[in-house]
Amino acid sequence: MQLQSNILNNFAISRFNEYYLPSVNRNTFEGIDSRTFYDRKFGTLFNQKDKLNIIIGMDSGLLANYILELKEGIPDGSKFVFIELSTILPLLLIDIPSKLRSKLVIIDESGLDELFKQDDIKLFIAKGEYWLIPSSSVSSRHIDDYNTLLNTVESRLQNEYFDNSVNFTQKIFVRSQLENIADNHTQAKELRNTHREMTCIVIAGGPSLDDAIQWIKENQNSLYVIAVSRIAGKLARFGINVDIVVCVDPQDFSFDVSRGMFELNEESLLVHSYHVNPKVLSQWQGDCYYMGQRFPWNNDKDFDNIPTVGPTVTNSAVRLAIEMGFKQVLLSGVDFCYSKSGYSHASGTVEASLGPSLGHDTLWVSTYAGYQAETLIQLKQAMESLENEAKTYPHVDIINLSSNAACIEGITHQPTKEITLPPLEKSKLLSDSQFNTIKENDLNKAYFECKKIRNELIKLQYLITEAKKLASKLNLDSKKSSSTLEKIDKIELKINKKYKNLSQLIKFYGYFEFSKFLTTREVESWMQPQINQMTERYYEAFLSSCDQVFKLVESACNKLQDRINELKTTPFNTLAEQWKRDNQPGRCFIWKRMHPDYSFSADEKLLWTKLNNLYQLSLTQVRQVYVEALNTGSAMEHVYTKILRLNKSKSHQGLALLTHNLMPLTEKDPEAKRLYHLALSFQLCLEQQPQQALDALLALPEELCTEMELKHIILLALKLSKLELAEDTLVKILTHSDEYMPQYAHILKLRGKIQESVNVYLDYLEKYPSDTQTWIKLGLFMVELGQAEGAHTAFSNALKAAPDNQVAQHYVAELTRIITEAQ
């Protein structure tokens, strides 16, 4: 017996005079009106600008109408996409005003492919400016098709993000690269081959670090320590001297996770990517070396630097170690997978403090210990990149110290007790006087370098302006004459000939804009209107990208001027205001090293104190937006989705791991307790242990049971022929929806409660007279009871609801004959 709830075209009217489908929303809107409900549930979520809100389900249309009636209207730059089940969408009629049809879109699951092809949708996703929001009916999880739809869209979004972000994220790399021109001084290639035949350890933030950290501390004098920025502070507090800190990410969260590294200003060397987050680089008080190119165009002095290797900071740290000449590279905390307990990071990190990561959509990888572990798609990519490094540099012995790390071809595992460390003579990287003052000749050199680069950028601004003029003229010329297939090539040739480097930068930065110009059609199929349109789009992309790059170059010029001002005798209060505007109060310490003899006035001392307080606050206060981003992956509603996904894919191993990790949370979190019992029951079902699976659900306190648990108790009770339990549980589930009345009637029939069964069928059909299948079930029941007239009535009602139903037609004809003969 399949216990399925039906989606019926029967609307109810709440006491708030709102229409809804009980089969979709149950009794949600009987006790509260929809506007109050959504105000509480979503708060200010829907008031955010420049966001793509992908909402699964429309709550019988109530949620779509709520969006249409937002007090402030749909926020600027935002878009709402409702994805409704194809079985429900035809039942709903939503009137979208014409002026809002570009801002609010309604599709069913068949429209997903077309949705993800749209340029604006791609841009939202690539930027990460989107939410996936389940409606109330989806959150309740009583309709399996909604669960499937939510899983499908969630997976598609993840894949689309990685596909599209590659094309878009280069913008943030170029932005950071231009902004960092003022602070990128020394190339990392100066470290190349400086430590031949030696041993180093690359330390990342994976959970296995906790197992090796004591060994690292005891053996640090025999190890050259290279640590990723997020873990450097933890190591320092544990008493481990970090020789090099590596930081690469351009995003703002890089500063949030790397704040501990600033404890090492006077002890460690910072090696960073050319595109590291400017807030990190501009406030680092020690020596630093950059990887990659300083300029976003070809430069004779900038071509053979040690490159940044992605996708994670660990990949760059390993490449750095290889380029420095180390013969043996040990890895610790380089797990690229979750721990058995569901943690993604070592203790002491923000991520670890939030508990295990249980709700992410993950992949499975093998560990050196032989078991399967969960990982994220970006970590899988990092594994593949590291595998390629191992193949490219086979002379370097790369060893992972943890058996719980993801297994990577070319990288071996050895426990710490088997590691032999040769003596290590560490070279002194930093001078004792470095952190007190900066020599005057260094200041003069920096001053003239900033002036020189600023002048180069001003020339670049002039070139951009001239290139725009040329592009505009060519665009005008193309409109005066008929376009040809060669026209775009000629435009391309002319711009490239005069502005080669600039053109490459414009196209690289504006890849997304230029992608609109591209077409998947064969050249032979191009028609004149399409050629004209492509030409127009080419100009639009070029001009738009020119404008964007011009602003970035202008910002870089301003940053260089700020550095020039710091080197000169610019009043301290003027500089302080600039540092505050840039949200980089730590610059004051670097400035003090440049001007050690400066005498502060009383007002300037107060200003210094304010800057210091702001800096210390930035190092101690975790931005809530980052915590919220981390928490979304562990929210119990995501864990619920994951349980359903694992059960559907029959992943016994995944469910076993999830139940193991949910168990410690059950005492304090009622929702975790419910999910633990549900996941355990699913796991036991897959292990062909139905009685134990049933016991797992029956052990859940009744007040925690939702419709999902009750449904599965009934299914297991029927499988085990426990009809009394099935009947009792059906009585409970009827409080969620009377759609289960036919199943209840069937159980009553199986238990010999014939008249009660018939009464339940009739009560249900009085409410839902259009339910053809239930009329047929009642008709067959009447046939079994030998009640020809009752059966005839049931089948006749089935025909009223569905005149073409052949089963009903057959029985009406047969029963008419029988009744006639009997008369």
Short mmCIF file of C-alpha atoms in Angstrom, two decimals, residues 392-706:
data_model
loop_
_atom_site.label_atom_id
_atom_site.label_comp_id
_atom_site.label_asym_id
_atom_site.label_seq_id
_atom_site.Cartn_x
_atom_site.Cartn_y
_atom_site.Cartn_z
CA THR A 392 54.10 17.84 -12.52
CA TYR A 393 56.76 17.75 -9.76
CA PRO A 394 57.42 14.04 -9.14
CA HIS A 395 60.85 14.81 -7.58
CA VAL A 396 59.08 16.43 -4.58
CA ASP A 397 57.94 13.99 -1.91
CA ILE A 398 54.50 15.21 -0.76
CA ILE A 399 53.24 13.39 2.34
CA ASN A 400 49.92 13.81 4.16
CA LEU A 401 50.20 13.17 7.89
CA SER A 402 46.53 12.23 8.33
CA SER A 403 44.90 8.94 7.36
CA ASN A 404 41.56 10.77 7.53
CA ALA A 405 42.46 13.08 4.63
CA ALA A 406 41.06 12.58 1.14
CA CYS A 407 43.26 10.25 -0.86
CA ILE A 408 45.08 12.03 -3.72
CA GLU A 409 47.07 10.22 -6.36
CA GLY A 410 50.76 11.10 -6.15
CA ILE A 411 50.53 12.09 -2.48
CA THR A 412 51.32 9.40 0.09
CA HIS A 413 50.26 9.08 3.70
CA GLN A 414 52.62 8.53 6.59
CA PRO A 415 51.77 8.82 10.29
CA THR A 416 53.94 11.23 12.28
CA LYS A 417 55.73 8.40 14.10
CA GLU A 418 57.21 7.25 10.78
CA ILE A 419 58.47 10.69 9.71
CA THR A 420 62.21 11.28 9.87
CA LEU A 421 63.24 14.93 9.96
CA PRO A 422 66.78 15.94 8.97
CA PRO A 423 68.36 18.93 10.73
CA LEU A 424 67.13 22.27 9.42
CA GLU A 425 69.12 25.49 9.37
CA LYS A 426 66.50 28.24 9.21
CA SER A 427 67.60 31.43 7.51
CA LYS A 428 66.66 34.61 9.32
CA LEU A 429 63.92 36.16 7.22
CA LEU A 430 63.25 39.33 9.12
CA SER A 431 65.60 41.92 10.59
CA ASP A 432 65.20 42.96 14.22
CA SER A 433 64.84 46.62 13.31
CA GLN A 434 62.27 46.00 10.60
CA PHE A 435 59.28 46.62 12.82
CA ASN A 436 60.48 49.83 14.36
CA THR A 437 61.31 52.02 11.38
CA ILE A 438 61.61 52.01 7.61
CA LYS A 439 64.83 53.37 6.13
CA GLU A 440 64.64 56.77 4.43
CA ASN A 441 66.03 55.50 1.12
CA ASP A 442 63.31 52.82 1.06
CA LEU A 443 60.72 55.54 1.55
CA ASN A 444 62.16 57.57 -1.30
CA LYS A 445 62.20 54.51 -3.55
CA ALA A 446 58.58 53.77 -2.68
CA TYR A 447 57.61 57.40 -3.30
CA PHE A 448 59.06 57.52 -6.82
CA GLU A 449 57.66 54.08 -7.65
CA CYS A 450 54.15 55.15 -6.64
CA LYS A 451 54.47 58.33 -8.69
CA LYS A 452 55.70 56.38 -11.71
CA ILE A 453 52.91 53.78 -11.59
CA ARG A 454 50.28 56.44 -10.98
CA ASN A 455 51.43 58.26 -14.11
CA GLU A 456 51.19 55.00 -16.06
CA LEU A 457 47.62 54.52 -14.86
CA ILE A 458 46.69 58.06 -15.82
CA LYS A 459 47.98 57.28 -19.33
CA LEU A 460 45.84 54.13 -19.26
CA GLN A 461 42.78 56.23 -18.42
CA TYR A 462 43.56 58.37 -21.48
CA LEU A 463 43.85 55.24 -23.65
CA ILE A 464 40.51 53.95 -22.38
CA THR A 465 38.88 57.26 -23.27
CA GLU A 466 40.41 57.17 -26.77
CA ALA A 467 39.41 53.52 -27.26
CA LYS A 468 35.84 54.40 -26.34
CA LYS A 469 35.84 57.18 -28.91
CA LEU A 470 37.11 54.80 -31.58
CA ALA A 471 34.54 52.15 -30.67
CA SER A 472 31.73 54.71 -30.75
CA LYS A 473 32.86 55.96 -34.17
CA LEU A 474 33.06 52.43 -35.54
CA ASN A 475 29.61 51.71 -34.15
CA LEU A 476 28.26 54.82 -35.87
CA ASP A 477 29.93 53.81 -39.14
CA SER A 478 28.47 50.32 -38.95
CA LYS A 479 24.96 51.74 -38.72
CA LYS A 480 25.49 53.91 -41.81
CA SER A 481 26.50 51.00 -44.03
CA SER A 482 25.11 47.52 -44.47
CA SER A 483 26.83 45.04 -42.15
CA THR A 484 28.87 42.16 -43.48
CA LEU A 485 30.17 39.01 -41.87
CA GLU A 486 33.67 40.52 -41.87
CA LYS A 487 32.66 43.74 -40.12
CA ILE A 488 33.19 42.55 -36.55
CA ASP A 489 36.59 41.09 -37.50
CA LYS A 490 37.60 44.47 -38.96
CA ILE A 491 36.47 46.27 -35.82
CA GLU A 492 38.38 43.77 -33.72
CA LEU A 493 41.52 44.21 -35.83
CA LYS A 494 41.44 47.99 -35.67
CA ILE A 495 40.96 48.16 -31.89
CA ASN A 496 43.52 45.44 -31.23
CA LYS A 497 46.10 47.09 -33.45
CA LYS A 498 45.93 50.38 -31.60
CA TYR A 499 45.09 49.19 -28.07
CA LYS A 500 46.29 45.59 -27.85
CA ASN A 501 46.98 45.29 -24.10
CA LEU A 502 44.01 47.44 -23.20
CA SER A 503 41.69 45.42 -25.44
CA GLN A 504 42.79 42.18 -23.78
CA LEU A 505 42.13 43.66 -20.35
CA ILE A 506 38.72 45.00 -21.39
CA LYS A 507 37.64 41.63 -22.75
CA PHE A 508 39.01 39.67 -19.82
CA TYR A 509 37.26 41.90 -17.30
CA GLY A 510 34.08 42.12 -19.37
CA TYR A 511 33.86 38.42 -20.24
CA PHE A 512 30.26 38.24 -19.09
CA GLU A 513 29.25 41.28 -21.12
CA PHE A 514 31.03 39.94 -24.21
CA SER A 515 29.40 36.54 -23.75
CA LYS A 516 26.09 38.18 -24.73
CA PHE A 517 27.69 39.00 -28.06
CA LEU A 518 28.58 35.38 -28.72
CA THR A 519 26.15 33.02 -30.43
CA THR A 520 25.85 29.24 -30.60
CA ARG A 521 24.55 29.34 -34.18
CA GLU A 522 26.66 28.25 -37.10
CA VAL A 523 28.10 31.10 -39.21
CA GLU A 524 26.26 29.84 -42.26
CA SER A 525 22.93 30.36 -40.54
CA TRP A 526 23.54 34.03 -39.65
CA MET A 527 20.97 36.41 -41.07
CA GLN A 528 21.46 40.16 -41.60
CA PRO A 529 19.37 41.21 -38.56
CA GLN A 530 21.39 38.85 -36.38
CA ILE A 531 24.67 40.24 -37.71
CA ASN A 532 23.48 43.78 -36.95
CA GLN A 533 22.42 42.73 -33.47
CA MET A 534 25.75 41.03 -32.79
CA THR A 535 27.64 44.12 -33.94
CA GLU A 536 25.56 46.28 -31.63
CA ARG A 537 26.12 43.93 -28.71
CA TYR A 538 29.84 43.92 -29.36
CA TYR A 539 29.98 47.71 -29.05
CA GLU A 540 27.76 47.69 -25.98
CA ALA A 541 30.03 45.15 -24.30
CA PHE A 542 33.20 47.04 -25.22
CA LEU A 543 31.90 50.43 -24.09
CA SER A 544 30.39 49.05 -20.88
CA SER A 545 33.61 47.24 -19.97
CA CYS A 546 35.63 50.36 -20.78
CA ASP A 547 33.55 52.37 -18.34
CA GLN A 548 33.95 49.76 -15.61
CA VAL A 549 37.71 49.42 -16.05
CA PHE A 550 38.12 53.22 -16.19
CA LYS A 551 36.53 53.49 -12.74
CA LEU A 552 38.79 50.75 -11.38
CA VAL A 553 41.89 52.45 -12.75
CA GLU A 554 40.69 55.74 -11.28
CA SER A 555 40.30 54.04 -7.90
CA ALA A 556 43.81 52.57 -8.22
CA CYS A 557 45.18 56.05 -8.98
CA ASN A 558 43.51 57.38 -5.85
CA LYS A 559 44.98 54.54 -3.80
CA LEU A 560 48.47 55.34 -5.13
CA GLN A 561 47.93 58.99 -4.28
CA ASP A 562 46.95 57.92 -0.76
CA ARG A 563 50.25 56.03 -0.46
CA ILE A 564 52.13 59.06 -1.80
CA ASN A 565 50.39 61.21 0.81
CA GLU A 566 51.43 58.76 3.55
CA LEU A 567 55.06 59.01 2.44
CA LYS A 568 54.95 62.83 2.45
CA THR A 569 54.20 65.22 5.30
CA THR A 570 50.45 65.08 4.87
CA PRO A 571 48.62 66.01 8.10
CA PHE A 572 47.88 62.97 10.22
CA ASN A 573 44.19 63.81 10.66
CA THR A 574 43.73 63.93 6.87
CA LEU A 575 45.27 60.48 6.52
CA ALA A 576 43.24 59.13 9.43
CA GLU A 577 39.98 60.15 7.78
CA GLN A 578 41.06 58.38 4.60
CA TRP A 579 41.93 55.17 6.49
CA LYS A 580 38.57 55.20 8.20
CA ARG A 581 36.74 55.67 4.89
CA ASP A 582 38.68 52.76 3.41
CA ASN A 583 37.92 50.64 6.50
CA GLN A 584 41.67 50.10 6.95
CA PRO A 585 42.51 51.62 10.36
CA GLY A 586 45.61 49.41 10.68
CA ARG A 587 47.41 51.65 8.18
CA CYS A 588 48.21 53.95 11.09
CA PHE A 589 50.83 51.49 12.42
CA ILE A 590 52.53 51.24 9.02
CA TRP A 591 52.51 55.04 8.76
CA LYS A 592 54.12 55.32 12.22
CA ARG A 593 56.98 53.10 11.07
CA MET A 594 57.48 55.48 8.15
CA HIS A 595 57.52 58.50 10.47
CA PRO A 596 58.95 57.28 13.81
CA ASP A 597 59.89 60.78 14.98
CA TYR A 598 56.49 62.34 14.37
CA SER A 599 55.19 64.22 17.40
CA PHE A 600 51.43 63.91 17.97
CA SER A 601 49.26 66.75 19.17
CA ALA A 602 46.66 66.07 21.86
CA ASP A 603 43.87 65.82 19.25
CA GLU A 604 45.96 63.52 17.09
CA LYS A 605 46.61 61.22 20.06
CA LEU A 606 42.85 60.88 20.51
CA LEU A 607 42.51 60.13 16.80
CA TRP A 608 45.28 57.53 17.05
CA THR A 609 43.43 55.86 19.93
CA LYS A 610 40.22 55.74 17.88
CA LEU A 611 42.04 54.14 14.95
CA ASN A 612 43.65 51.61 17.24
CA ASN A 613 40.27 50.75 18.78
CA LEU A 614 38.70 50.33 15.34
CA TYR A 615 41.58 48.08 14.30
CA GLN A 616 41.35 45.92 17.41
CA LEU A 617 37.58 45.68 16.98
CA SER A 618 38.03 44.45 13.40
CA LEU A 619 40.35 41.72 14.71
CA THR A 620 37.96 40.49 17.38
CA GLN A 621 34.44 41.04 16.10
CA VAL A 622 33.13 38.37 13.73
CA ARG A 623 30.92 39.93 11.09
CA GLN A 624 27.42 38.52 11.48
CA VAL A 625 26.97 38.24 7.72
CA TYR A 626 29.80 35.70 7.58
CA VAL A 627 28.38 33.67 10.47
CA GLU A 628 24.96 33.68 8.82
CA ALA A 629 26.47 32.45 5.55
CA LEU A 630 28.10 29.56 7.40
CA ASN A 631 24.97 28.76 9.37
CA THR A 632 22.83 28.33 6.27
CA GLY A 633 24.61 25.08 5.48
CA SER A 634 23.93 23.67 8.92
CA ALA A 635 20.34 24.87 9.32
CA MET A 636 18.14 21.93 10.24
CA GLU A 637 15.87 22.49 7.25
CA HIS A 638 18.89 21.79 5.04
CA VAL A 639 19.67 18.70 7.10
CA TYR A 640 16.07 17.57 6.54
CA THR A 641 16.48 18.06 2.79
CA LYS A 642 19.71 16.09 2.89
CA ILE A 643 18.06 13.20 4.74
CA LEU A 644 15.34 12.98 2.12
CA ARG A 645 17.92 13.18 -0.67
CA LEU A 646 20.06 10.42 0.89
CA ASN A 647 17.03 8.21 1.41
CA LYS A 648 15.85 8.68 -2.16
CA SER A 649 19.30 7.77 -3.50
CA LYS A 650 19.42 4.79 -1.09
CA SER A 651 22.66 6.04 0.44
CA HIS A 652 22.94 3.82 3.51
CA GLN A 653 26.42 5.14 4.24
CA GLY A 654 25.35 8.77 4.08
CA LEU A 655 22.43 8.20 6.43
CA ALA A 656 24.61 6.24 8.85
CA LEU A 657 27.13 9.10 8.99
CA LEU A 658 24.39 11.69 9.41
CA THR A 659 22.71 9.82 12.27
CA HIS A 660 26.11 9.48 13.95
CA ASN A 661 26.68 13.24 13.73
CA LEU A 662 23.13 14.19 14.75
CA MET A 663 23.22 12.03 17.87
CA PRO A 664 25.26 14.49 20.04
CA LEU A 665 22.81 17.29 19.17
CA THR A 666 19.65 15.45 20.20
CA GLU A 667 19.70 16.41 23.87
CA LYS A 668 19.62 20.17 23.31
CA ASP A 669 17.91 20.53 19.94
CA PRO A 670 14.41 19.04 19.51
CA GLU A 671 14.57 19.38 15.73
CA ALA A 672 17.90 17.56 15.65
CA LYS A 673 16.30 14.84 17.75
CA ARG A 674 13.43 14.46 15.29
CA LEU A 675 15.78 14.33 12.33
CA TYR A 676 18.03 11.83 14.08
CA HIS A 677 15.13 9.39 14.53
CA LEU A 678 13.91 9.93 10.97
CA ALA A 679 17.37 9.40 9.46
CA LEU A 680 17.95 6.34 11.64
CA SER A 681 14.64 4.87 10.55
CA PHE A 682 15.49 5.42 6.89
CA GLN A 683 18.91 3.87 7.45
CA LEU A 684 17.44 0.77 9.10
CA CYS A 685 14.90 0.43 6.29
CA LEU A 686 17.73 0.36 3.76
CA GLU A 687 19.37 -2.32 5.92
CA GLN A 688 16.18 -4.38 5.62
CA GLN A 689 15.36 -4.03 9.32
CA PRO A 690 11.75 -2.79 9.24
CA GLN A 691 10.97 -3.58 12.90
CA GLN A 692 14.02 -1.64 14.13
CA ALA A 693 13.13 1.16 11.70
CA LEU A 694 9.64 1.32 13.20
CA ASP A 695 11.03 1.26 16.74
CA ALA A 696 13.28 4.23 15.88
CA LEU A 697 10.23 6.31 14.95
CA LEU A 698 8.12 5.09 17.87
CA ALA A 699 10.92 6.17 20.24
CA LEU A 700 10.38 9.78 19.11
CA PRO A 701 8.21 11.76 21.55
CA GLU A 702 4.74 12.23 20.10
CA GLU A 703 4.94 16.02 20.26
CA LEU A 704 7.95 15.95 17.91
CA CYS A 705 6.27 13.79 15.29
CA THR A 706 5.38 15.61 12.10
#
